[in-house]
Coordinates of C-alpha atoms in Angstrom, one line a residue:
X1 CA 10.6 10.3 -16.8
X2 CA 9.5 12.1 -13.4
X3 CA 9.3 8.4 -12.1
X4 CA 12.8 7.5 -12.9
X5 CA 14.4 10.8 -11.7
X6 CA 12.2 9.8 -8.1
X7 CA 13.7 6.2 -8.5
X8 CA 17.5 7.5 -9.2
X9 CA 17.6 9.8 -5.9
X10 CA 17.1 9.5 -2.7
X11 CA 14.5 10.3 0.1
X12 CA 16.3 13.7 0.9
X13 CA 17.6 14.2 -2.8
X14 CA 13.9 13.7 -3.7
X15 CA 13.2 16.1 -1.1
X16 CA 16.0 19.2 -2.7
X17 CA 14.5 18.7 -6.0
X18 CA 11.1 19.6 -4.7
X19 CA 12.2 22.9 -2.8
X20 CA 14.2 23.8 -6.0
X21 CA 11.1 23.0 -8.3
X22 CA 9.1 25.1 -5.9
X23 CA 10.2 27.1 -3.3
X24 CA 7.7 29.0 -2.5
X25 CA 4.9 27.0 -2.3
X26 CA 3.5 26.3 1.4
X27 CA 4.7 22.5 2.3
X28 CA 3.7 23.0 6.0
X29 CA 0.4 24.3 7.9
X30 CA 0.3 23.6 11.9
X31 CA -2.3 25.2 13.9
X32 CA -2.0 28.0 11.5
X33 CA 1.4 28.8 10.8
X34 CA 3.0 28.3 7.5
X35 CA 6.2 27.1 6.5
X36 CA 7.2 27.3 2.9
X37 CA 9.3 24.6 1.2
X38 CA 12.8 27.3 1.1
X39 CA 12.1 28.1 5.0
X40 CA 11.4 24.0 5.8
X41 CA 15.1 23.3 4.0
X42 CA 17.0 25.9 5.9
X43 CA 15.3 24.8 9.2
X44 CA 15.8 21.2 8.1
X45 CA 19.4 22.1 7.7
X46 CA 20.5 23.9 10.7
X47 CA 18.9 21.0 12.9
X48 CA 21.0 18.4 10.5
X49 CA 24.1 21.1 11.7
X50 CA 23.5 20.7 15.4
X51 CA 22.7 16.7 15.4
X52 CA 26.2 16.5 13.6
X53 CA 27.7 18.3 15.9
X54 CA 26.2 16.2 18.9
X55 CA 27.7 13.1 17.5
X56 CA 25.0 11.9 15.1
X57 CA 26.7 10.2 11.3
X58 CA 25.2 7.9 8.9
X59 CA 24.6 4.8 9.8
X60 CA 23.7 5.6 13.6
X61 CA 19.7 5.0 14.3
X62 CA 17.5 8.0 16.6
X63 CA 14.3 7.6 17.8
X64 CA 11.4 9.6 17.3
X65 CA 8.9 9.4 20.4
X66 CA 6.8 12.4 18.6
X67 CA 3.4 13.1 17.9
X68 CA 3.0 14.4 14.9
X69 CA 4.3 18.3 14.8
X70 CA 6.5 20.4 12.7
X71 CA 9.3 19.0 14.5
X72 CA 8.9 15.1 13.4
X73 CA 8.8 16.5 10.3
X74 CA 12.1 18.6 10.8
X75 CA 14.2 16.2 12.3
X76 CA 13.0 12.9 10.4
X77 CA 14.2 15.1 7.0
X78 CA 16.9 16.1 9.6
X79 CA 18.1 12.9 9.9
X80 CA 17.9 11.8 6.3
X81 CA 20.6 14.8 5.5
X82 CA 22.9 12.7 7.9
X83 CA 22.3 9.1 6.8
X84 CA 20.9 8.2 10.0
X85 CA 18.3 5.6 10.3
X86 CA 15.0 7.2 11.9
X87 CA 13.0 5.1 14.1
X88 CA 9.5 6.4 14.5
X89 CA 7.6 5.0 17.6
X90 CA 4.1 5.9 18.9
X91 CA 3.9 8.5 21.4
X92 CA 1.3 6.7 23.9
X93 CA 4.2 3.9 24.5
X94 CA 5.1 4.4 28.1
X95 CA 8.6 2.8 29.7
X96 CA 8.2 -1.1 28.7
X97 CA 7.8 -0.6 25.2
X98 CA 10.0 2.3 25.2
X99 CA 13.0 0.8 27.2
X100 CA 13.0 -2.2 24.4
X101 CA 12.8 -0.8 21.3
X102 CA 15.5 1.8 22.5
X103 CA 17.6 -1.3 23.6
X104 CA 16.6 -3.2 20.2
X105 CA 17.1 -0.5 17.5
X106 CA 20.5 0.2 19.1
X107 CA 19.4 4.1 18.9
X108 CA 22.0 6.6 19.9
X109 CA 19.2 9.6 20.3
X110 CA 15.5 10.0 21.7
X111 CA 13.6 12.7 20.4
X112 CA 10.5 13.3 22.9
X113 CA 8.0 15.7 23.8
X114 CA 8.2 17.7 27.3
X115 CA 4.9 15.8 28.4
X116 CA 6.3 11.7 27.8
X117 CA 9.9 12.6 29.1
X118 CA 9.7 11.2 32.4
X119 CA 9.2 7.9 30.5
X120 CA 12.6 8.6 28.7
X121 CA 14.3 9.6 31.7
X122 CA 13.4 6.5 33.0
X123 CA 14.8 4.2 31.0
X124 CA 17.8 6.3 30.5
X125 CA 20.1 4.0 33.2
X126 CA 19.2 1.4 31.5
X127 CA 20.4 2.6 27.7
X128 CA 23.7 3.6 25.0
X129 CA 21.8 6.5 24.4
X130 CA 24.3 9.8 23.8
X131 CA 21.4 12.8 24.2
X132 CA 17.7 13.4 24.5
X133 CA 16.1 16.3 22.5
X134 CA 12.9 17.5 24.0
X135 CA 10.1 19.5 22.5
X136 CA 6.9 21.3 23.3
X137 CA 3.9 21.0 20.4
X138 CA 3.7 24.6 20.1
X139 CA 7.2 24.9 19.8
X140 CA 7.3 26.7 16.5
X141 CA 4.5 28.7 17.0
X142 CA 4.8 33.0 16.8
X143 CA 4.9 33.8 20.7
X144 CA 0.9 35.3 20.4
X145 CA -0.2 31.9 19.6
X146 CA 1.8 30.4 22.3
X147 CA 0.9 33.1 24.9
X148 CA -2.9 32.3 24.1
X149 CA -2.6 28.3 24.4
X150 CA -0.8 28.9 27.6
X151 CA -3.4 31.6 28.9
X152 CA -6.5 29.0 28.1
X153 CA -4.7 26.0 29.3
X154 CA -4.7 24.8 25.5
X155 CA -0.9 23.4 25.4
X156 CA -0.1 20.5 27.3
X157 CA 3.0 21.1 29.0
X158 CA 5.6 19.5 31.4
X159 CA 8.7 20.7 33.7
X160 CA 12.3 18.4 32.6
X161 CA 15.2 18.7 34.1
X162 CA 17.8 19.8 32.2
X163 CA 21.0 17.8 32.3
X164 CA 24.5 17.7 29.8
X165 CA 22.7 15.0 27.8
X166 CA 19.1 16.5 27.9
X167 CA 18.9 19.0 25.1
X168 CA 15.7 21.5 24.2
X169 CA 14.7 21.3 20.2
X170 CA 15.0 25.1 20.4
X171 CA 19.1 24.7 21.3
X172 CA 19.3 23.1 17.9
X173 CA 18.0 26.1 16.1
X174 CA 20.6 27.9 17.3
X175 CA 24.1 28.0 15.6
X176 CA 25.7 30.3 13.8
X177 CA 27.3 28.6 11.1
X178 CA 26.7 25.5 9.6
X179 CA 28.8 22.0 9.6
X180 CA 27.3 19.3 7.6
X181 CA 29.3 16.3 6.4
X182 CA 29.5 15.6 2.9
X183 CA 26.3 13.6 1.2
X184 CA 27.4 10.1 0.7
X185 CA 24.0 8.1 0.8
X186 CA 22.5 5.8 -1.8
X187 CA 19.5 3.9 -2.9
X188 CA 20.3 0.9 -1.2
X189 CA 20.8 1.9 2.3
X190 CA 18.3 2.0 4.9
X191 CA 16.5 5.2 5.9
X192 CA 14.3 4.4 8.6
X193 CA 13.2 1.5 10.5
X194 CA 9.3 1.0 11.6
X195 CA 8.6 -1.7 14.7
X196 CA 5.2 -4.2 14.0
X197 CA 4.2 -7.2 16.1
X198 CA 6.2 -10.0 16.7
X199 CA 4.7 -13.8 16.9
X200 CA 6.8 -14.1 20.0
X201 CA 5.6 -11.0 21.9
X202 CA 8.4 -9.1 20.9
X203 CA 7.8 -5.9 18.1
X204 CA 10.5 -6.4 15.1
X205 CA 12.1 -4.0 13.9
X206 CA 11.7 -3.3 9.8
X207 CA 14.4 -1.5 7.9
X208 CA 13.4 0.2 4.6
X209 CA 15.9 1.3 2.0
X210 CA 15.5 4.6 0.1
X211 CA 14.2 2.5 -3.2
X212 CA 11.5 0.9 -1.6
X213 CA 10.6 3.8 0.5
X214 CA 10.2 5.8 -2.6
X215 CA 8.6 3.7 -4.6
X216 CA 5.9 2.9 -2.0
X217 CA 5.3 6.9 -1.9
X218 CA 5.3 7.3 -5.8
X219 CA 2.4 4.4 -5.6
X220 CA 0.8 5.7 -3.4
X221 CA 0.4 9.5 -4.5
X222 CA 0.1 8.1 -8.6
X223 CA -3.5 7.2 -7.6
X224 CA -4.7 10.2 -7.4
X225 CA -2.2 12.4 -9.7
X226 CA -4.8 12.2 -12.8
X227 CA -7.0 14.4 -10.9
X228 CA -4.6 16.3 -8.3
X229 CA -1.5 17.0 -10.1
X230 CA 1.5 16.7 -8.4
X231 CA 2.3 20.1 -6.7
X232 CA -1.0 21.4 -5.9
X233 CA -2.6 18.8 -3.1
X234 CA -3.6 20.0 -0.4
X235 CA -3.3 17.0 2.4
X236 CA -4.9 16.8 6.2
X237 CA -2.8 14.1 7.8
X238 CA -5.7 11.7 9.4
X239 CA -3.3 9.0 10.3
X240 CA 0.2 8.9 12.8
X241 CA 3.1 9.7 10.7
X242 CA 4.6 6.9 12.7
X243 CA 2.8 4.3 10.6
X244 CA 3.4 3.6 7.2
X245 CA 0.5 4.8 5.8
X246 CA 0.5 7.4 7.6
X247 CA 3.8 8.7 6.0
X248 CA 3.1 7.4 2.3
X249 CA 0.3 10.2 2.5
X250 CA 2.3 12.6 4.9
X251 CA 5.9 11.9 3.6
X252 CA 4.3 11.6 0.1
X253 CA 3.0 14.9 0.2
X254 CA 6.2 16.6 1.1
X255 CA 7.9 14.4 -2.1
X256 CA 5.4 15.7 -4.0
X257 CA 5.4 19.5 -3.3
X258 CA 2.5 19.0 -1.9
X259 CA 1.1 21.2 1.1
X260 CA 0.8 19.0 4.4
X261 CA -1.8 20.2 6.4
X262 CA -0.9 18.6 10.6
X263 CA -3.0 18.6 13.4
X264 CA -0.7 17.3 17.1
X265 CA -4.2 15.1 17.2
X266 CA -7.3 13.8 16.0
X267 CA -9.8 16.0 17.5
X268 CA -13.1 16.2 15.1
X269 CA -13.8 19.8 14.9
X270 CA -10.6 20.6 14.4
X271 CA -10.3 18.4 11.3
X272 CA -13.6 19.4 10.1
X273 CA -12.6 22.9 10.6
X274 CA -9.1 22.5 9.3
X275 CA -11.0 20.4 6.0
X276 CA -13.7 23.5 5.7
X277 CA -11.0 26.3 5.9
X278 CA -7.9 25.1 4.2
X279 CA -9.6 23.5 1.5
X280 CA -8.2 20.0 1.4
X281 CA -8.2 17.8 -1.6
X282 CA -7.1 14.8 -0.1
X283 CA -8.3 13.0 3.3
X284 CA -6.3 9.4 4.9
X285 CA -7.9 8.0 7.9
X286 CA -8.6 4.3 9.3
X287 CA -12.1 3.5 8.7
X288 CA -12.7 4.3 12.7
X289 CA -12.0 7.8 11.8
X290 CA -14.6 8.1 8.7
X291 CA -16.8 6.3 11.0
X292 CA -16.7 9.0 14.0
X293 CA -16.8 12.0 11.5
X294 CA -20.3 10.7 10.2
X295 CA -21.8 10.0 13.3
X296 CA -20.5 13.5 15.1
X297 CA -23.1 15.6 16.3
X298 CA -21.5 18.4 14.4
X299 CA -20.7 16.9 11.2
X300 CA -23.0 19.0 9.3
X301 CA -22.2 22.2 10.7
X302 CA -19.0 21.9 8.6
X303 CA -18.6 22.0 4.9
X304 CA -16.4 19.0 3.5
X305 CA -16.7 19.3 -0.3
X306 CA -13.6 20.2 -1.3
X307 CA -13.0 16.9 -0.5
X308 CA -11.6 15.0 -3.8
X309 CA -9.6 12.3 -2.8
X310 CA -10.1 10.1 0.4
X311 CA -8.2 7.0 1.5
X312 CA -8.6 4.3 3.5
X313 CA -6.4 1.7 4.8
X314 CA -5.9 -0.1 7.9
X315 CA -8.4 -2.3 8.2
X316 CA -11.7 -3.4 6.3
X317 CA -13.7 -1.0 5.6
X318 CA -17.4 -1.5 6.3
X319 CA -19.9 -1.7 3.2
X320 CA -22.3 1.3 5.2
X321 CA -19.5 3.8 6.4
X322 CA -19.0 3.9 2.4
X323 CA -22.2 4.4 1.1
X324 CA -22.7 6.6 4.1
X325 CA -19.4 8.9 3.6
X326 CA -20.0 8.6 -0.5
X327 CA -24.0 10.1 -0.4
X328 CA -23.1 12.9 2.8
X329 CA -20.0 14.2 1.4
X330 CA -20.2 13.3 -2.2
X331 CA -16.9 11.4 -2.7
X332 CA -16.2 8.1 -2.4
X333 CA -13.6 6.2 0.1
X334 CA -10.8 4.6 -2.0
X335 CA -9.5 1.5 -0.2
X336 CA -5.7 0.0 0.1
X337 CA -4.6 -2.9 1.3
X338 CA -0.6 -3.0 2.5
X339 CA 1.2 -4.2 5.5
X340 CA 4.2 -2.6 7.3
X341 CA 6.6 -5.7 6.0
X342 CA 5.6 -3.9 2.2
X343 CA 6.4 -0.7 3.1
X344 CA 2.7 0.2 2.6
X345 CA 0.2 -0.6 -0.1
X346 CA 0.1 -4.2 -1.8
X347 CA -2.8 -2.9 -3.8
X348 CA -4.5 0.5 -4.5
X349 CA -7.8 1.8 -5.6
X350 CA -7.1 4.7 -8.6
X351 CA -8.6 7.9 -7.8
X352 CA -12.4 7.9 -10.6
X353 CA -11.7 4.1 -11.1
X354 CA -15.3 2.4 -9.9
X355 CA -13.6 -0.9 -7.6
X356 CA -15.8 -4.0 -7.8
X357 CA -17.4 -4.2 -4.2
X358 CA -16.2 -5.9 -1.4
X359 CA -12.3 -5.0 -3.4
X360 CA -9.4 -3.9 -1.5
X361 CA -7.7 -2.5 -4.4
X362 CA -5.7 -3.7 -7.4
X363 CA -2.5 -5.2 -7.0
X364 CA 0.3 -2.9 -8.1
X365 CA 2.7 -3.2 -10.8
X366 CA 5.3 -3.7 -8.7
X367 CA 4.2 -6.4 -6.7
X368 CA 4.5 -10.6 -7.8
X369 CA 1.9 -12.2 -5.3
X370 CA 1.6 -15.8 -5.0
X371 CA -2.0 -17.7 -3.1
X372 CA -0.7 -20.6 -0.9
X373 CA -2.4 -23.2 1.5
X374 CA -1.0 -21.2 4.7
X375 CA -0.6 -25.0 6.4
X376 CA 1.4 -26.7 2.7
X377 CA 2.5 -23.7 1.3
X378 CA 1.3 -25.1 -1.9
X379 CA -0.5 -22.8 -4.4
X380 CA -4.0 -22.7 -4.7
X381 CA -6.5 -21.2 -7.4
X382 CA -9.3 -19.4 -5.6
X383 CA -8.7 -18.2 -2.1
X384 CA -5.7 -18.7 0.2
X385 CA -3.0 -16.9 1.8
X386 CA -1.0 -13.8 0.2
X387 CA 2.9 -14.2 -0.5
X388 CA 4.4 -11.1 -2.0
X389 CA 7.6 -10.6 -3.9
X390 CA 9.5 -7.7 -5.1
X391 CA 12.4 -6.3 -6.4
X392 CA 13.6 -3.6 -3.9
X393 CA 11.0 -5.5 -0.6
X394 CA 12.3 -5.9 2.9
X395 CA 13.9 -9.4 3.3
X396 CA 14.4 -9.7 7.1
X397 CA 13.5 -8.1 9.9
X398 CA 16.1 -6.4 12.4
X399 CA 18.0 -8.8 14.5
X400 CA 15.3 -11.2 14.7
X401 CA 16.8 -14.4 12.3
X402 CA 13.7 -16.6 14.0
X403 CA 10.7 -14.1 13.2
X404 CA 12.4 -13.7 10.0
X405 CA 12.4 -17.4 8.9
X406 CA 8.7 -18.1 10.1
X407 CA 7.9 -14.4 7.7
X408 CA 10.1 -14.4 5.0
X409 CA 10.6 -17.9 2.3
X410 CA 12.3 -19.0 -0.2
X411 CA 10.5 -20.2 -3.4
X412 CA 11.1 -20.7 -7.1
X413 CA 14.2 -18.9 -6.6
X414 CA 12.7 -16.0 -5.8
X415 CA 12.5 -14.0 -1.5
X416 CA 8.4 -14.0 -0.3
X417 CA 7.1 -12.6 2.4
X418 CA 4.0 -13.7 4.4
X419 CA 1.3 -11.8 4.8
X420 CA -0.6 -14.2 7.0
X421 CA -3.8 -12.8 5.5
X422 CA -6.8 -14.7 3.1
X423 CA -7.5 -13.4 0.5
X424 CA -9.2 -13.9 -3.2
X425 CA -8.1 -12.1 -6.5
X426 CA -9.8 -11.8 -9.2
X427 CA -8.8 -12.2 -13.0
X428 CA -8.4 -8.4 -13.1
X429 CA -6.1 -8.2 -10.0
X430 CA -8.6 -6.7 -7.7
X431 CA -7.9 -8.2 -4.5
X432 CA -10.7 -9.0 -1.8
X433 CA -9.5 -9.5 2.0
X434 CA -11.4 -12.4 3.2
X435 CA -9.1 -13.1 6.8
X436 CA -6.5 -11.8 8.6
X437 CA -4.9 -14.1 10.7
X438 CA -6.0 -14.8 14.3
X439 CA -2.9 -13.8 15.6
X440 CA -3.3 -10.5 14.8
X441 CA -6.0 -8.2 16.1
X442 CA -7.4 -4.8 14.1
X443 CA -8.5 -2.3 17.0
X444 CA -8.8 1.2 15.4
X445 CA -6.7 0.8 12.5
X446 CA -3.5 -0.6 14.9
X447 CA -2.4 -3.8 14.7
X448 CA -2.0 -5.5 18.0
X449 CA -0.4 -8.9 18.3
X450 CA -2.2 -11.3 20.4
X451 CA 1.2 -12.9 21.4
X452 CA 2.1 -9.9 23.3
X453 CA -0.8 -9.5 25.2
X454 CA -0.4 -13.1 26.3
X455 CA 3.1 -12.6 27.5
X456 CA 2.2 -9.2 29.2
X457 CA -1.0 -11.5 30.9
X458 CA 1.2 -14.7 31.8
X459 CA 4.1 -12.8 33.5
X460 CA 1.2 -12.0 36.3
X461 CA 2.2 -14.1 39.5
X462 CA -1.2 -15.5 39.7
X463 CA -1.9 -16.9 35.5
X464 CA -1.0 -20.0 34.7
X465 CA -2.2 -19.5 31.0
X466 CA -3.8 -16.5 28.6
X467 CA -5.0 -16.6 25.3
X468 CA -6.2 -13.4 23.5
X469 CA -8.2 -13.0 20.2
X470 CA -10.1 -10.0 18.3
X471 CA -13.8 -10.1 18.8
X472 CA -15.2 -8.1 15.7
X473 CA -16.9 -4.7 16.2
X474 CA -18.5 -2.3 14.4
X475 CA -17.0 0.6 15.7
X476 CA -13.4 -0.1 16.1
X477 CA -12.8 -3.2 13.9
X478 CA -12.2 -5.3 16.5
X479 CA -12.2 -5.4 20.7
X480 CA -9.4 -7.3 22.7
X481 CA -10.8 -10.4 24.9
X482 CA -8.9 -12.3 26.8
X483 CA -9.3 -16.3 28.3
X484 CA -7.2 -16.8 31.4
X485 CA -6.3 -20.1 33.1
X486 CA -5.4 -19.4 36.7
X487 CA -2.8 -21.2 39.0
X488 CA -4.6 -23.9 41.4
X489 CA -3.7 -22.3 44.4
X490 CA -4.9 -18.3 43.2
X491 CA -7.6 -16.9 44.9
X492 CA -9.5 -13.6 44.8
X493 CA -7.8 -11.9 41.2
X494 CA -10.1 -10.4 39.1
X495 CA -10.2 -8.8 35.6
X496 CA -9.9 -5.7 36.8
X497 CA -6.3 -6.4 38.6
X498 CA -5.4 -8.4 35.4
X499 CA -6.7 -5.5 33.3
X500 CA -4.3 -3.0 35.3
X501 CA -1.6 -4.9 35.1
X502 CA -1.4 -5.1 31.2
X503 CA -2.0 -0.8 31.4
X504 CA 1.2 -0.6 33.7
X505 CA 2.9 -2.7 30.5
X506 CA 1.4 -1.9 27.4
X507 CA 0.4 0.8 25.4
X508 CA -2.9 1.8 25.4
X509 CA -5.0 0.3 22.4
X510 CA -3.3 -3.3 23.3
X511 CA -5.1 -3.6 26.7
X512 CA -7.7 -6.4 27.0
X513 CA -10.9 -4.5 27.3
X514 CA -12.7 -8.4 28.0
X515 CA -11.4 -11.0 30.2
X516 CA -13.1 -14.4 30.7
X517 CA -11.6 -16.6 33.5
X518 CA -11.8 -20.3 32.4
X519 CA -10.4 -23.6 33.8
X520 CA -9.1 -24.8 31.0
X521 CA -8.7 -23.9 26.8
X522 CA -8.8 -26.0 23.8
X523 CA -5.5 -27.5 22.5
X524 CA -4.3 -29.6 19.9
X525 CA -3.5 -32.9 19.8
X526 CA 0.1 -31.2 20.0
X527 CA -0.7 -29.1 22.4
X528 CA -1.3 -25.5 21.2
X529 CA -4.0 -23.4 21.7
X530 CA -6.9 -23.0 19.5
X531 CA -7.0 -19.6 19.3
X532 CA -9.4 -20.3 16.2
X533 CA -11.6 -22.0 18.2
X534 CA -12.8 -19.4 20.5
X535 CA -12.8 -16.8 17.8
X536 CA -15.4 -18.8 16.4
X537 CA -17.2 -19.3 19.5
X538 CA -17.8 -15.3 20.3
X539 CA -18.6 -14.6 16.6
X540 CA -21.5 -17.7 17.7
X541 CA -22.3 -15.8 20.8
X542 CA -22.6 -12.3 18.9
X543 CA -24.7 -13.7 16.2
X544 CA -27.3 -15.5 18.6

């Protein structure tokens, strides 16, 4: 019954039922301070008020260039009271990435911290956009807190000018009545829209509708309701809350009546402390992060055991880090495996259910799937790549008809979308990742596209041609190396010019941290690359 309610409303009618279900239970904890559910609605509200005011109505898209904080919290439910699309971006992307998804989403707002605004203001000759809001991370913190982040340098902090479209976060707590349109959004219409790699270079944009949105949240939080009934979770967010997962824990939470435990970043005391002292149940992280927590010099100095429920999605997660985490801590890591095209998870791992090793999960309910030769498209029986199918999926990405026709088929009647990824599943529906495909690199739970590097790498003056692949490692999944064919005449470039380059143009965890100069690189008869080819080359080298 509680499932169809979920599946009737929508994200911000899901959201009303929880405050009046529980009002006074804490939905929010941020570097100490509380917010319960009744105060998180009337803050919620006021900021809906002054985004209306500004110019903001349903159907217009803002962006969110926020780490996460009370405030991408606020206005993202902000925004869902207004019908506007949110698009969350990461907050490393400096003013290439920025300037194009701006440009691409059509956004009409940027909502930014004080510390990346002189990327926004940037790009701001270049954009439709109506107004900036700017925020500090310890904006909604009592002054005594702030006074002693400010005192030990502890709050990073940056001078803006102000300007008619430049507006500060605390102007829109400030209004003394308010004016909200009337509610007139449904189940079908889009609610946010998330960026992912493109094969072309470009990100695409991916527009999720309330129903799907929802029901990737009720998935995701039904593993572990048996245990940790709805209402009384207690979540640290380990992951962005501008990635998918990220939000089906997050977001979930909040949908749940949850409390959502934030920290503005990953910093392993804190999360250890924050774990120890708020008693959390449930733990989401990349396998990176489980990885760093058990090889911290501190991690025993910190007591994790109320620990019940931990996640992991992202990438594969190594067969040690689990037996590791599972024998220190006493819990076990329960593994997902989604994409951002699904809306999150494809298949899950229930909370006391024993997954047969090597398993990413079960496939859900929800989900047709469909194993194909990834070159014939015909359907094979033991291991090949996954197509998906569902009622309520994503059927095209945003603007992007080429992308979408390579990702998204028609068969038997029925919309598929390509994962690109190998995989076996067994007669149980326990799937088991075997490949991702080589254009698509794992480096700390982010998915970099190797198409984009190359672009970045072959607009250099001096390249003639790039080719970048995942080299697999331990620590981070996998490091970015790049092979580069430079023009005849070019003398005297190195890696280290080519590597600055790509960090003047990309964000952070998509710069080549290998480059190999070679004169030529394999092709096919056809001419493309073999990107396979030297993939399988390094893993020779690394095994040697």
């Amino acid at each position: 019954m509680e499932y169809e309610k979920m599946m009737e409303a929508t994200v911000y009618e899901q959201f009303l039922r929880v405050v009046r279900e529980r009002p006074s239970n804490i939905a929010l904890i941020y570097l100490g301070r509380k917010f319960y559910y009744n105060e998180l609605k009337e803050i919620i509200e006021t900021v809906a008020s002054s985004l209306y005011r500004l110019g903001l109505n349903k159907g217009d898209k803002a962006l969110l260039y926020l780490p996460n904080c009370p405030q991408w919290i606020i206005i993202w439910f902000a925004l869902q009271r207004l019908g506007v699309i949110a698009v969350p971006i990461s907050p490393i992307y400096t003013t290439v990435d920025l300037l194009y998804m701006v440009n691409d989403s059509e956004s009409k707002a940027i909502f930014c911290l004080d510390t990346n605004f002189n990327y926004v203001a940037e790009i701001l000759p270049e954009v439709k956009v109506s107004f900036v809001v700017v925020t500090n991370l310890a904006d909604l913190l009592p002054m005594w807190k702030k006074f002693i982040g400010w005192a030990f340098d502890k709050i990073p902090s940056a001078r803006y000018s102000k300007k008619e479209n430049v507006i500060s976060f605390n102007e829109l707590l400030k209004t003394s009545s308010l004016e909200l349109p009337s509610y007139q959004v449904e189940g079908g219409d889009f609610l946010e829209m998330l960026y992912t790699g493109g094969t072309t270079g470009l990100p695409k944009g991916i527009p999720y509708t309330h129903r799907l949105f929802l029901e990737s949240l009720w998935d995701q939080r039904s593993m572990s309701a048996s245990y940790i009934p709805r209402g009384s979770d207690r979540v640290l967010q380990g992951g962005p809350l501008f990635h998918i997962l990220g939000q089906a824990v997050g977001l979930g939470a909040l949908l749940s009546g949850d409390t959502l435990v934030l920290l503005p970043r990953v910093n392993l005391d804190a999360l250890m402390y924050h774990i120890e002292r708020e008693q959390i149940l449930t733990l989401f992280g990349v396998p990176t992060l489980y990885r760093m927590i058990l090889e911290h010099d501190r991690f025993r100095y910190y007591n994790l055991k109320s620990l019940k429920y931990c996640f992991c999605g992202g990438d594969v997660l190594p067969e040690d880090i689990a037996e590791r985490w599972k024998k220190e801590v006493g819990v076990p890591i329960y593994q997902g495996y989604g994409t951002t095209e699904t809306c999150g998870g494809i298949s899950l791992t229930p909370m006391g259910e024993e997954a047969p090793p090597g398993s990413a999960g079960r496939i859900l309910p929800r989900w047709r799937v469909k194993l194909v030769d990834p070159d014939t498209l015909e359907p094979v029986s033991s291991e090949g790549e996954l197509l998906v199918s569902s009622e309520h999926m994503v059927k095209e990405y945003f603007k992007k008809p080429e992308e979408t026709a390579k990702c998204f088929i028609e068969l038997e009647g029925r919309r598929w979308y390509r994962t690109r990824d190998i995989v076996k599943i067994d007669e149980k529906g326990w799937l088991y990742y075997v490949e991702r495909s080589v254009d698509v690199i794992k480096h700390k739970g982010y998915r970099v596209a190797a198409s984009e590097v190359e672009k970045v790498l072959q607009e250099h003056p001096a390249v003639m041609a790039a080719c970048v692949i995942g080299i697999p490692d331990e620590r981070v999944g996998e490091r970015i190396k790049a092979f580069v064919v430079l023009k005849e005449d070019v003398k005297g470039i190195s890696a280290y010019e080519l590597i600055k380059w790509c960090r003047e143009r990309l964000a952070s965890y998509k710069v080549p941290h290998y480059i190999e100069f070679r004169d030529m690189l394999p092709k096919s008869k056809v001419g493309k690359i073999l990107r396979r080819e030297l993939r399988i080359d390094e893993i020779i080298k690394l095994k040697k």
